[in-house]
């Protein structure tokens, strides 16, 4: 059977500081993300899912298998969406143009995405997605993933408390505000161009 592995982080464990500390990485990546991988491997053994790709499992499963598969997918996508902090970090090229066309301006997009992330009740994710060149911001609770709705994910922020609590405690809006400095817009643009 297939055994899913925790993908390597695309940077050092302190690269996202001070927005995401190495201590948060030690728990969020090394413990939480790893646990979703372990749970998934245990749950699919001997089932119809054991030789399927992660994306197939996300699309075809529900319940505990879905929760763990989607959390593996979501976290890998999240880590790949980030980079070391940069001042005045903004999208360029095709994705910048699409954001302006869909939201009016980058600032208006940031405001709408930040609001979606801040107002998501409980645990979950805010996403920027695309379908037929139309960009959309959506909220998903728990392990929710836009692939289930036929949307292509471009960017996400994890707003489960485990994503920011060690660094920001209850101040989710402050974490969201600082998140903008670590978005890897080059990666987001690659995803947009492939969509
Ligand atoms: Mn998480």
Short mmCIF file of N, CA and C and ligand atoms in Angstrom, two decimals:
data_model
loop_
_atom_site.label_atom_id
_atom_site.label_comp_id
_atom_site.label_asym_id
_atom_site.label_seq_id
_atom_site.Cartn_x
_atom_site.Cartn_y
_atom_site.Cartn_z
N UNK A 1 0.82 -1.20 0.00
CA UNK A 1 0.00 0.00 0.00
C UNK A 1 0.86 1.25 0.00
N UNK A 2 0.20 2.34 -0.33
CA UNK A 2 0.88 3.62 -0.33
C UNK A 2 1.01 4.13 1.10
N UNK A 3 2.18 4.66 1.42
CA UNK A 3 2.34 5.26 2.74
C UNK A 3 2.65 6.74 2.54
N UNK A 4 1.75 7.57 2.96
CA UNK A 4 2.01 9.01 2.79
C UNK A 4 3.09 9.45 3.77
N UNK A 5 3.90 10.41 3.32
CA UNK A 5 4.99 10.93 4.15
C UNK A 5 4.78 12.42 4.37
N UNK A 6 5.28 12.92 5.48
CA UNK A 6 5.25 14.36 5.74
C UNK A 6 6.21 15.03 4.76
N UNK A 7 5.72 15.91 3.87
CA UNK A 7 6.63 16.56 2.92
C UNK A 7 7.59 17.49 3.66
N UNK A 8 8.80 17.66 3.12
CA UNK A 8 9.76 18.57 3.74
C UNK A 8 9.28 20.00 3.63
N UNK A 9 9.62 20.82 4.62
CA UNK A 9 9.33 22.25 4.53
C UNK A 9 10.24 22.86 3.47
N UNK A 10 9.71 23.82 2.69
CA UNK A 10 10.55 24.44 1.64
C UNK A 10 11.48 25.54 2.17
N UNK A 11 11.71 25.59 3.49
CA UNK A 11 12.60 26.59 4.10
C UNK A 11 13.00 26.08 5.48
N UNK A 12 13.96 26.80 6.12
CA UNK A 12 14.39 26.42 7.46
C UNK A 12 13.26 26.67 8.46
N UNK A 13 13.32 25.98 9.61
CA UNK A 13 12.19 26.08 10.54
C UNK A 13 12.08 27.45 11.22
N UNK A 14 13.12 28.30 11.09
CA UNK A 14 13.03 29.66 11.64
C UNK A 14 12.85 30.72 10.55
N UNK A 15 12.65 30.30 9.31
CA UNK A 15 12.63 31.23 8.17
C UNK A 15 11.45 32.20 8.21
N UNK A 16 10.36 31.82 8.85
CA UNK A 16 9.14 32.64 8.82
C UNK A 16 9.05 33.56 10.05
N UNK A 17 10.07 33.53 10.91
CA UNK A 17 10.04 34.37 12.11
C UNK A 17 10.09 35.85 11.73
N UNK A 18 9.44 36.74 12.47
CA UNK A 18 8.74 36.48 13.72
C UNK A 18 7.25 36.13 13.54
N UNK A 19 6.78 36.00 12.30
CA UNK A 19 5.34 35.77 12.09
C UNK A 19 4.95 34.36 12.53
N UNK A 20 5.80 33.39 12.18
CA UNK A 20 5.60 32.00 12.61
C UNK A 20 6.95 31.53 13.17
N UNK A 21 7.00 31.34 14.48
CA UNK A 21 8.28 31.02 15.13
C UNK A 21 8.67 29.56 14.89
N UNK A 22 9.95 29.27 15.12
CA UNK A 22 10.40 27.87 15.00
C UNK A 22 9.68 27.00 16.03
N UNK A 23 9.27 27.60 17.14
CA UNK A 23 8.52 26.85 18.15
C UNK A 23 7.14 26.45 17.61
N UNK A 24 6.49 27.38 16.92
CA UNK A 24 5.21 27.04 16.29
C UNK A 24 5.41 25.95 15.24
N UNK A 25 6.47 26.08 14.43
CA UNK A 25 6.76 25.05 13.42
C UNK A 25 6.96 23.69 14.10
N UNK A 26 7.64 23.69 15.25
CA UNK A 26 7.93 22.44 15.95
C UNK A 26 6.64 21.71 16.34
N UNK A 27 5.61 22.47 16.64
CA UNK A 27 4.32 21.83 16.96
C UNK A 27 3.43 21.68 15.73
N UNK A 28 3.29 22.78 14.99
CA UNK A 28 2.29 22.79 13.91
C UNK A 28 2.69 21.87 12.75
N UNK A 29 3.96 21.91 12.38
CA UNK A 29 4.45 21.05 11.30
C UNK A 29 4.87 19.67 11.83
N UNK A 30 5.77 19.68 12.82
CA UNK A 30 6.36 18.39 13.25
C UNK A 30 5.38 17.52 14.04
N UNK A 31 4.41 18.14 14.69
CA UNK A 31 3.44 17.34 15.47
C UNK A 31 2.06 17.25 14.79
N UNK A 32 1.41 18.41 14.59
CA UNK A 32 0.05 18.36 14.04
C UNK A 32 0.03 17.79 12.61
N UNK A 33 0.83 18.35 11.73
CA UNK A 33 0.82 17.90 10.33
C UNK A 33 1.24 16.41 10.27
N UNK A 34 2.27 16.06 11.05
CA UNK A 34 2.72 14.66 11.08
C UNK A 34 1.61 13.73 11.58
N UNK A 35 0.84 14.19 12.56
CA UNK A 35 -0.24 13.35 13.10
C UNK A 35 -1.33 13.11 12.06
N UNK A 36 -1.65 14.13 11.27
CA UNK A 36 -2.63 13.92 10.20
C UNK A 36 -2.12 12.88 9.20
N UNK A 37 -0.83 12.93 8.89
CA UNK A 37 -0.23 11.94 7.98
C UNK A 37 -0.34 10.54 8.59
N UNK A 38 0.03 10.42 9.86
CA UNK A 38 -0.02 9.10 10.53
C UNK A 38 -1.46 8.57 10.59
N UNK A 39 -2.38 9.45 10.98
CA UNK A 39 -3.79 9.03 11.08
C UNK A 39 -4.31 8.56 9.73
N UNK A 40 -3.97 9.32 8.68
CA UNK A 40 -4.44 8.95 7.33
C UNK A 40 -3.91 7.57 6.95
N UNK A 41 -2.61 7.35 7.15
CA UNK A 41 -2.04 6.05 6.80
C UNK A 41 -2.73 4.91 7.55
N UNK A 42 -3.02 5.15 8.82
CA UNK A 42 -3.70 4.11 9.61
C UNK A 42 -5.14 3.88 9.13
N UNK A 43 -5.82 4.98 8.80
CA UNK A 43 -7.24 4.87 8.43
C UNK A 43 -7.46 4.21 7.07
N UNK A 44 -6.53 4.42 6.13
CA UNK A 44 -6.78 3.91 4.76
C UNK A 44 -6.29 2.48 4.55
N UNK A 45 -5.49 1.98 5.48
CA UNK A 45 -4.95 0.63 5.33
C UNK A 45 -6.09 -0.38 5.15
N UNK A 46 -6.02 -1.15 4.06
CA UNK A 46 -7.02 -2.17 3.80
C UNK A 46 -8.35 -1.65 3.30
N UNK A 47 -8.40 -0.36 2.91
CA UNK A 47 -9.65 0.20 2.39
C UNK A 47 -9.50 0.53 0.90
N UNK A 48 -10.61 0.96 0.30
CA UNK A 48 -10.61 1.35 -1.11
C UNK A 48 -9.64 2.51 -1.40
N UNK A 49 -9.22 3.22 -0.35
CA UNK A 49 -8.38 4.41 -0.54
C UNK A 49 -6.89 4.11 -0.51
N UNK A 50 -6.49 2.89 -0.18
CA UNK A 50 -5.08 2.69 0.17
C UNK A 50 -4.11 2.90 -1.00
N UNK A 51 -4.59 2.80 -2.23
CA UNK A 51 -3.67 3.06 -3.34
C UNK A 51 -4.03 4.31 -4.14
N UNK A 52 -4.86 5.15 -3.57
CA UNK A 52 -5.27 6.38 -4.27
C UNK A 52 -4.34 7.54 -3.93
N UNK A 53 -4.36 8.55 -4.80
CA UNK A 53 -3.56 9.75 -4.53
C UNK A 53 -4.24 10.56 -3.43
N UNK A 54 -3.48 11.45 -2.83
CA UNK A 54 -4.03 12.29 -1.76
C UNK A 54 -5.22 13.10 -2.28
N UNK A 55 -5.08 13.66 -3.48
CA UNK A 55 -6.17 14.47 -4.03
C UNK A 55 -7.41 13.62 -4.29
N UNK A 56 -7.23 12.42 -4.78
CA UNK A 56 -8.38 11.52 -4.99
C UNK A 56 -9.08 11.22 -3.67
N UNK A 57 -8.29 11.00 -2.63
CA UNK A 57 -8.90 10.70 -1.32
C UNK A 57 -9.69 11.91 -0.83
N UNK A 58 -9.10 13.11 -0.96
CA UNK A 58 -9.80 14.34 -0.54
C UNK A 58 -11.14 14.44 -1.28
N UNK A 59 -11.12 14.18 -2.58
CA UNK A 59 -12.33 14.34 -3.39
C UNK A 59 -13.38 13.27 -3.12
N UNK A 60 -12.94 12.06 -2.78
CA UNK A 60 -13.87 10.93 -2.74
C UNK A 60 -14.29 10.49 -1.34
N UNK A 61 -13.62 11.00 -0.31
CA UNK A 61 -13.90 10.48 1.04
C UNK A 61 -14.75 11.45 1.85
N UNK A 62 -15.20 10.97 2.99
CA UNK A 62 -15.83 11.86 3.97
C UNK A 62 -15.44 11.35 5.37
N UNK A 63 -15.99 11.96 6.40
CA UNK A 63 -15.71 11.52 7.77
C UNK A 63 -14.23 11.65 8.13
N UNK A 64 -13.77 10.69 8.92
CA UNK A 64 -12.40 10.74 9.44
C UNK A 64 -11.34 10.67 8.36
N UNK A 65 -11.59 9.87 7.32
CA UNK A 65 -10.60 9.78 6.23
C UNK A 65 -10.47 11.13 5.56
N UNK A 66 -11.61 11.76 5.25
CA UNK A 66 -11.56 13.09 4.64
C UNK A 66 -10.84 14.08 5.56
N UNK A 67 -11.22 14.11 6.82
CA UNK A 67 -10.63 15.10 7.74
C UNK A 67 -9.11 15.02 7.75
N UNK A 68 -8.58 13.82 7.81
CA UNK A 68 -7.13 13.67 7.88
C UNK A 68 -6.47 13.88 6.53
N UNK A 69 -7.07 13.38 5.46
CA UNK A 69 -6.50 13.58 4.12
C UNK A 69 -6.49 15.07 3.77
N UNK A 70 -7.59 15.75 4.03
CA UNK A 70 -7.67 17.18 3.69
C UNK A 70 -6.71 17.98 4.56
N UNK A 71 -6.57 17.60 5.83
CA UNK A 71 -5.62 18.34 6.67
C UNK A 71 -4.18 18.11 6.20
N UNK A 72 -3.85 16.93 5.69
CA UNK A 72 -2.52 16.72 5.11
C UNK A 72 -2.36 17.62 3.88
N UNK A 73 -3.35 17.60 3.01
CA UNK A 73 -3.30 18.41 1.78
C UNK A 73 -3.21 19.91 2.12
N UNK A 74 -4.10 20.36 3.00
CA UNK A 74 -4.19 21.78 3.34
C UNK A 74 -2.88 22.31 3.93
N UNK A 75 -2.30 21.53 4.85
CA UNK A 75 -1.07 22.00 5.49
C UNK A 75 0.10 22.03 4.53
N UNK A 76 0.21 21.04 3.66
CA UNK A 76 1.30 21.05 2.66
C UNK A 76 1.15 22.28 1.76
N UNK A 77 -0.08 22.56 1.35
CA UNK A 77 -0.37 23.72 0.50
C UNK A 77 -0.06 25.03 1.23
N UNK A 78 -0.42 25.06 2.50
CA UNK A 78 -0.16 26.25 3.35
C UNK A 78 1.33 26.52 3.46
N UNK A 79 2.12 25.50 3.83
CA UNK A 79 3.57 25.72 3.97
C UNK A 79 4.17 26.19 2.66
N UNK A 80 3.69 25.63 1.55
CA UNK A 80 4.23 26.02 0.24
C UNK A 80 3.79 27.42 -0.18
N UNK A 81 2.79 27.98 0.51
CA UNK A 81 2.29 29.32 0.20
C UNK A 81 3.10 30.42 0.88
N UNK A 82 4.07 30.04 1.71
CA UNK A 82 4.76 31.00 2.58
C UNK A 82 6.24 31.12 2.23
N UNK A 83 6.84 32.21 2.68
CA UNK A 83 8.28 32.46 2.51
C UNK A 83 8.74 33.40 3.61
N UNK A 84 10.04 33.66 3.67
CA UNK A 84 10.58 34.56 4.69
C UNK A 84 9.93 35.94 4.57
N UNK A 85 9.73 36.65 5.70
CA UNK A 85 9.03 37.94 5.66
C UNK A 85 9.74 38.95 4.75
N UNK A 86 8.90 39.74 4.11
CA UNK A 86 9.43 40.76 3.19
C UNK A 86 8.59 42.02 3.39
N UNK A 87 9.26 43.17 3.49
CA UNK A 87 8.54 44.44 3.58
C UNK A 87 7.82 44.72 2.28
N UNK A 88 6.66 45.35 2.38
CA UNK A 88 5.91 45.75 1.20
C UNK A 88 5.73 44.57 0.23
N UNK A 89 5.33 43.44 0.79
CA UNK A 89 5.19 42.21 0.01
C UNK A 89 3.89 42.23 -0.78
N UNK A 90 4.00 42.20 -2.10
CA UNK A 90 2.82 42.33 -2.96
C UNK A 90 2.90 41.38 -4.13
N UNK A 91 1.73 41.02 -4.69
CA UNK A 91 1.75 40.21 -5.91
C UNK A 91 2.21 41.06 -7.10
N UNK A 92 2.75 40.38 -8.11
CA UNK A 92 3.11 41.05 -9.37
C UNK A 92 2.55 40.21 -10.51
N UNK A 93 2.67 40.73 -11.72
CA UNK A 93 2.34 39.94 -12.91
C UNK A 93 0.87 39.59 -13.02
N UNK A 94 0.62 38.40 -13.57
CA UNK A 94 -0.75 37.99 -13.91
C UNK A 94 -1.65 37.92 -12.68
N UNK A 95 -1.12 37.47 -11.55
CA UNK A 95 -1.97 37.34 -10.36
C UNK A 95 -2.33 38.73 -9.80
N UNK A 96 -1.40 39.67 -9.89
CA UNK A 96 -1.69 41.04 -9.44
C UNK A 96 -2.82 41.63 -10.28
N UNK A 97 -2.74 41.41 -11.58
CA UNK A 97 -3.76 41.92 -12.50
C UNK A 97 -5.12 41.28 -12.21
N UNK A 98 -5.13 39.98 -12.01
CA UNK A 98 -6.39 39.27 -11.73
C UNK A 98 -7.01 39.75 -10.41
N UNK A 99 -6.18 39.99 -9.41
CA UNK A 99 -6.68 40.49 -8.12
C UNK A 99 -7.31 41.87 -8.31
N UNK A 100 -6.64 42.74 -9.05
CA UNK A 100 -7.21 44.08 -9.31
C UNK A 100 -8.54 43.97 -10.05
N UNK A 101 -8.59 43.09 -11.05
CA UNK A 101 -9.83 42.96 -11.84
C UNK A 101 -10.98 42.40 -11.01
N UNK A 102 -10.67 41.48 -10.11
CA UNK A 102 -11.73 40.81 -9.34
C UNK A 102 -12.14 41.55 -8.07
N UNK A 103 -11.19 42.28 -7.47
CA UNK A 103 -11.48 42.89 -6.16
C UNK A 103 -11.34 44.41 -6.17
N UNK A 104 -10.95 45.01 -7.28
CA UNK A 104 -10.80 46.46 -7.36
C UNK A 104 -9.37 46.91 -7.14
N UNK A 105 -8.75 46.38 -6.08
CA UNK A 105 -7.34 46.71 -5.80
C UNK A 105 -6.78 45.65 -4.87
N UNK A 106 -5.45 45.63 -4.74
CA UNK A 106 -4.82 44.68 -3.83
C UNK A 106 -5.27 44.97 -2.40
N UNK A 107 -5.37 46.24 -2.03
CA UNK A 107 -5.79 46.59 -0.67
C UNK A 107 -7.20 46.11 -0.37
N UNK A 108 -8.09 46.23 -1.35
CA UNK A 108 -9.47 45.75 -1.14
C UNK A 108 -9.50 44.23 -1.00
N UNK A 109 -8.67 43.55 -1.80
CA UNK A 109 -8.56 42.09 -1.68
C UNK A 109 -8.07 41.71 -0.29
N UNK A 110 -6.99 42.38 0.16
CA UNK A 110 -6.41 42.08 1.47
C UNK A 110 -7.44 42.25 2.58
N UNK A 111 -8.21 43.31 2.47
CA UNK A 111 -9.23 43.58 3.48
C UNK A 111 -10.29 42.47 3.51
N UNK A 112 -10.74 42.06 2.33
CA UNK A 112 -11.78 41.03 2.25
C UNK A 112 -11.26 39.67 2.73
N UNK A 113 -10.03 39.33 2.34
CA UNK A 113 -9.45 38.04 2.74
C UNK A 113 -9.19 38.04 4.25
N UNK A 114 -8.67 39.16 4.75
CA UNK A 114 -8.39 39.28 6.20
C UNK A 114 -9.67 39.13 6.99
N UNK A 115 -10.75 39.74 6.49
CA UNK A 115 -12.03 39.66 7.18
C UNK A 115 -12.54 38.21 7.20
N UNK A 116 -12.41 37.53 6.06
CA UNK A 116 -12.84 36.13 5.99
C UNK A 116 -12.06 35.29 7.01
N UNK A 117 -10.75 35.56 7.12
CA UNK A 117 -9.91 34.80 8.06
C UNK A 117 -10.25 35.14 9.51
N UNK A 118 -10.51 36.41 9.77
CA UNK A 118 -10.76 36.85 11.15
C UNK A 118 -12.13 36.41 11.65
N UNK A 119 -13.11 36.36 10.75
CA UNK A 119 -14.48 36.08 11.18
C UNK A 119 -14.86 34.61 11.10
N UNK A 120 -13.96 33.77 10.60
CA UNK A 120 -14.27 32.35 10.57
C UNK A 120 -14.40 31.85 12.01
N UNK A 121 -15.55 31.37 12.37
CA UNK A 121 -15.81 30.98 13.75
C UNK A 121 -15.19 29.62 14.04
N UNK A 122 -14.39 29.56 15.11
CA UNK A 122 -13.78 28.29 15.48
C UNK A 122 -12.57 28.00 14.62
N UNK A 123 -12.40 26.74 14.21
CA UNK A 123 -11.21 26.31 13.48
C UNK A 123 -11.49 26.19 12.00
N UNK A 124 -10.52 26.57 11.18
CA UNK A 124 -10.70 26.41 9.75
C UNK A 124 -9.68 27.19 8.95
N UNK A 125 -10.06 27.50 7.72
CA UNK A 125 -9.15 28.06 6.73
C UNK A 125 -9.89 29.12 5.91
N UNK A 126 -9.18 30.19 5.55
CA UNK A 126 -9.68 31.10 4.51
C UNK A 126 -8.87 30.84 3.25
N UNK A 127 -9.57 30.89 2.11
CA UNK A 127 -8.93 30.52 0.84
C UNK A 127 -9.16 31.59 -0.23
N UNK A 128 -8.17 31.77 -1.08
CA UNK A 128 -8.38 32.44 -2.36
C UNK A 128 -8.42 31.34 -3.41
N UNK A 129 -9.49 31.33 -4.20
CA UNK A 129 -9.66 30.27 -5.20
C UNK A 129 -9.91 30.89 -6.57
N UNK A 130 -9.80 30.06 -7.60
CA UNK A 130 -10.13 30.50 -8.96
C UNK A 130 -10.93 29.42 -9.67
N UNK A 131 -11.87 29.87 -10.48
CA UNK A 131 -12.57 28.99 -11.41
C UNK A 131 -12.96 29.84 -12.62
N UNK A 132 -12.64 29.38 -13.81
CA UNK A 132 -12.94 30.12 -15.04
C UNK A 132 -12.49 31.59 -14.93
N UNK A 133 -11.27 31.79 -14.43
CA UNK A 133 -10.69 33.14 -14.31
C UNK A 133 -11.36 34.03 -13.27
N UNK A 134 -12.35 33.48 -12.54
CA UNK A 134 -13.00 34.28 -11.50
C UNK A 134 -12.38 33.92 -10.15
N UNK A 135 -11.83 34.94 -9.48
CA UNK A 135 -11.25 34.73 -8.16
C UNK A 135 -12.34 34.86 -7.10
N UNK A 136 -12.20 34.06 -6.05
CA UNK A 136 -13.19 34.08 -4.99
C UNK A 136 -12.51 33.81 -3.66
N UNK A 137 -12.99 34.49 -2.61
CA UNK A 137 -12.50 34.24 -1.25
C UNK A 137 -13.56 33.41 -0.54
N UNK A 138 -13.15 32.28 0.03
CA UNK A 138 -14.12 31.45 0.75
C UNK A 138 -13.58 31.04 2.11
N UNK A 139 -14.51 30.77 3.02
CA UNK A 139 -14.18 30.24 4.34
C UNK A 139 -14.52 28.76 4.38
N UNK A 140 -13.67 27.98 5.01
CA UNK A 140 -13.96 26.56 5.20
C UNK A 140 -13.69 26.21 6.66
N UNK A 141 -14.64 25.55 7.30
CA UNK A 141 -14.45 25.13 8.69
C UNK A 141 -13.65 23.83 8.75
N UNK A 142 -12.98 23.66 9.86
CA UNK A 142 -12.27 22.41 10.16
C UNK A 142 -11.30 22.03 9.05
N UNK A 143 -11.50 20.90 8.37
CA UNK A 143 -10.57 20.46 7.32
C UNK A 143 -11.03 20.87 5.92
N UNK A 144 -12.08 21.66 5.81
CA UNK A 144 -12.69 21.98 4.52
C UNK A 144 -11.69 22.35 3.44
N UNK A 145 -11.93 21.90 2.22
CA UNK A 145 -11.01 22.12 1.11
C UNK A 145 -11.81 22.49 -0.14
N UNK A 146 -11.44 23.59 -0.83
CA UNK A 146 -12.20 24.08 -1.98
C UNK A 146 -12.26 23.11 -3.17
N UNK A 147 -11.34 22.14 -3.22
CA UNK A 147 -11.38 21.16 -4.32
C UNK A 147 -12.73 20.45 -4.35
N UNK A 148 -13.33 20.27 -3.17
CA UNK A 148 -14.63 19.59 -3.06
C UNK A 148 -15.72 20.35 -3.80
N UNK A 149 -15.51 21.68 -3.98
CA UNK A 149 -16.51 22.51 -4.64
C UNK A 149 -16.13 22.80 -6.09
N UNK A 150 -15.10 22.12 -6.59
CA UNK A 150 -14.67 22.33 -7.97
C UNK A 150 -13.87 23.60 -8.16
N UNK A 151 -13.39 24.19 -7.06
CA UNK A 151 -12.60 25.41 -7.14
C UNK A 151 -11.11 25.07 -7.03
N UNK A 152 -10.26 25.85 -7.69
CA UNK A 152 -8.81 25.63 -7.60
C UNK A 152 -8.23 26.56 -6.54
N UNK A 153 -7.63 26.01 -5.49
CA UNK A 153 -7.03 26.85 -4.44
C UNK A 153 -5.77 27.58 -4.93
N UNK A 154 -5.65 28.85 -4.55
CA UNK A 154 -4.45 29.64 -4.90
C UNK A 154 -3.64 30.02 -3.67
N UNK A 155 -4.34 30.31 -2.56
CA UNK A 155 -3.68 30.77 -1.33
C UNK A 155 -4.57 30.38 -0.15
N UNK A 156 -3.94 30.08 0.98
CA UNK A 156 -4.74 29.82 2.18
C UNK A 156 -4.04 30.34 3.42
N UNK A 157 -4.84 30.61 4.44
CA UNK A 157 -4.32 30.86 5.78
C UNK A 157 -5.03 29.91 6.74
N UNK A 158 -4.22 29.28 7.57
CA UNK A 158 -4.74 28.40 8.61
C UNK A 158 -5.10 29.27 9.81
N UNK A 159 -6.37 29.24 10.21
CA UNK A 159 -6.76 30.01 11.39
C UNK A 159 -7.21 29.10 12.55
N UNK A 160 -6.81 27.83 12.50
CA UNK A 160 -6.90 27.02 13.72
C UNK A 160 -6.01 27.70 14.77
N UNK A 161 -6.39 27.65 16.02
CA UNK A 161 -5.57 28.31 17.04
C UNK A 161 -4.14 27.75 17.07
N UNK A 162 -3.95 26.47 16.73
CA UNK A 162 -2.60 25.91 16.78
C UNK A 162 -1.65 26.60 15.79
N UNK A 163 -2.21 27.33 14.81
CA UNK A 163 -1.38 27.99 13.80
C UNK A 163 -0.72 29.27 14.33
N UNK A 164 -1.32 29.88 15.34
CA UNK A 164 -0.79 31.18 15.81
C UNK A 164 -0.73 31.35 17.31
N UNK A 165 -1.26 30.40 18.09
CA UNK A 165 -1.45 30.65 19.51
C UNK A 165 -0.13 30.87 20.28
N UNK A 166 0.91 30.13 19.94
CA UNK A 166 2.18 30.29 20.66
C UNK A 166 2.79 31.66 20.41
N UNK A 167 2.54 32.23 19.24
CA UNK A 167 3.14 33.52 18.88
C UNK A 167 2.21 34.71 19.11
N UNK A 168 0.92 34.51 19.02
CA UNK A 168 -0.03 35.63 19.10
C UNK A 168 -1.14 35.42 20.13
N UNK A 169 -1.15 34.28 20.79
CA UNK A 169 -2.22 33.93 21.73
C UNK A 169 -3.59 34.16 21.09
N UNK A 170 -4.43 35.00 21.68
CA UNK A 170 -5.79 35.19 21.17
C UNK A 170 -5.87 36.22 20.05
N UNK A 171 -4.73 36.83 19.67
CA UNK A 171 -4.78 37.97 18.73
C UNK A 171 -4.75 37.49 17.27
N UNK A 172 -5.79 36.80 16.87
CA UNK A 172 -5.84 36.29 15.49
C UNK A 172 -5.72 37.42 14.46
N UNK A 173 -6.42 38.56 14.65
CA UNK A 173 -6.30 39.63 13.64
C UNK A 173 -4.86 40.14 13.47
N UNK A 174 -4.08 40.18 14.56
CA UNK A 174 -2.69 40.63 14.44
C UNK A 174 -1.87 39.63 13.63
N UNK A 175 -2.14 38.34 13.84
CA UNK A 175 -1.43 37.32 13.06
C UNK A 175 -1.80 37.45 11.58
N UNK A 176 -3.07 37.67 11.30
CA UNK A 176 -3.51 37.82 9.90
C UNK A 176 -2.83 39.03 9.27
N UNK A 177 -2.76 40.12 10.02
CA UNK A 177 -2.11 41.33 9.51
C UNK A 177 -0.64 41.05 9.14
N UNK A 178 0.06 40.30 9.99
CA UNK A 178 1.47 40.00 9.73
C UNK A 178 1.65 38.92 8.66
N UNK A 179 0.64 38.09 8.48
CA UNK A 179 0.67 37.03 7.46
C UNK A 179 1.01 37.58 6.07
N UNK A 180 0.55 38.81 5.79
CA UNK A 180 0.76 39.37 4.46
C UNK A 180 2.24 39.52 4.10
N UNK A 181 3.10 39.62 5.12
CA UNK A 181 4.54 39.77 4.84
C UNK A 181 5.19 38.45 4.45
N UNK A 182 4.50 37.31 4.67
CA UNK A 182 5.13 36.01 4.38
C UNK A 182 4.42 35.24 3.25
N UNK A 183 3.51 35.89 2.55
CA UNK A 183 2.85 35.21 1.43
C UNK A 183 3.83 35.08 0.26
N UNK A 184 3.97 33.89 -0.25
CA UNK A 184 4.85 33.65 -1.41
C UNK A 184 4.03 33.89 -2.69
N UNK A 185 4.02 35.14 -3.13
CA UNK A 185 3.19 35.51 -4.29
C UNK A 185 3.66 34.87 -5.59
N UNK A 186 4.96 34.56 -5.66
CA UNK A 186 5.46 33.87 -6.86
C UNK A 186 4.77 32.50 -6.98
N UNK A 187 4.64 31.84 -5.84
CA UNK A 187 3.98 30.53 -5.82
C UNK A 187 2.49 30.67 -6.18
N UNK A 188 1.86 31.70 -5.62
CA UNK A 188 0.44 31.91 -5.90
C UNK A 188 0.24 32.16 -7.40
N UNK A 189 1.15 32.94 -7.99
CA UNK A 189 1.03 33.21 -9.42
C UNK A 189 1.23 31.94 -10.25
N UNK A 190 2.18 31.10 -9.85
CA UNK A 190 2.37 29.82 -10.58
C UNK A 190 1.07 29.00 -10.56
N UNK A 191 0.45 28.94 -9.40
CA UNK A 191 -0.81 28.18 -9.29
C UNK A 191 -1.89 28.78 -10.19
N UNK A 192 -1.95 30.10 -10.20
CA UNK A 192 -2.96 30.80 -11.01
C UNK A 192 -2.72 30.51 -12.51
N UNK A 193 -1.47 30.55 -12.92
CA UNK A 193 -1.17 30.33 -14.35
C UNK A 193 -1.44 28.89 -14.78
N UNK A 194 -1.35 27.96 -13.85
CA UNK A 194 -1.61 26.54 -14.16
C UNK A 194 -3.11 26.20 -14.11
N UNK A 195 -3.89 27.06 -13.47
CA UNK A 195 -5.32 26.74 -13.21
C UNK A 195 -6.12 26.73 -14.51
MN1 LIG B 1 -2.98 23.71 11.14
#
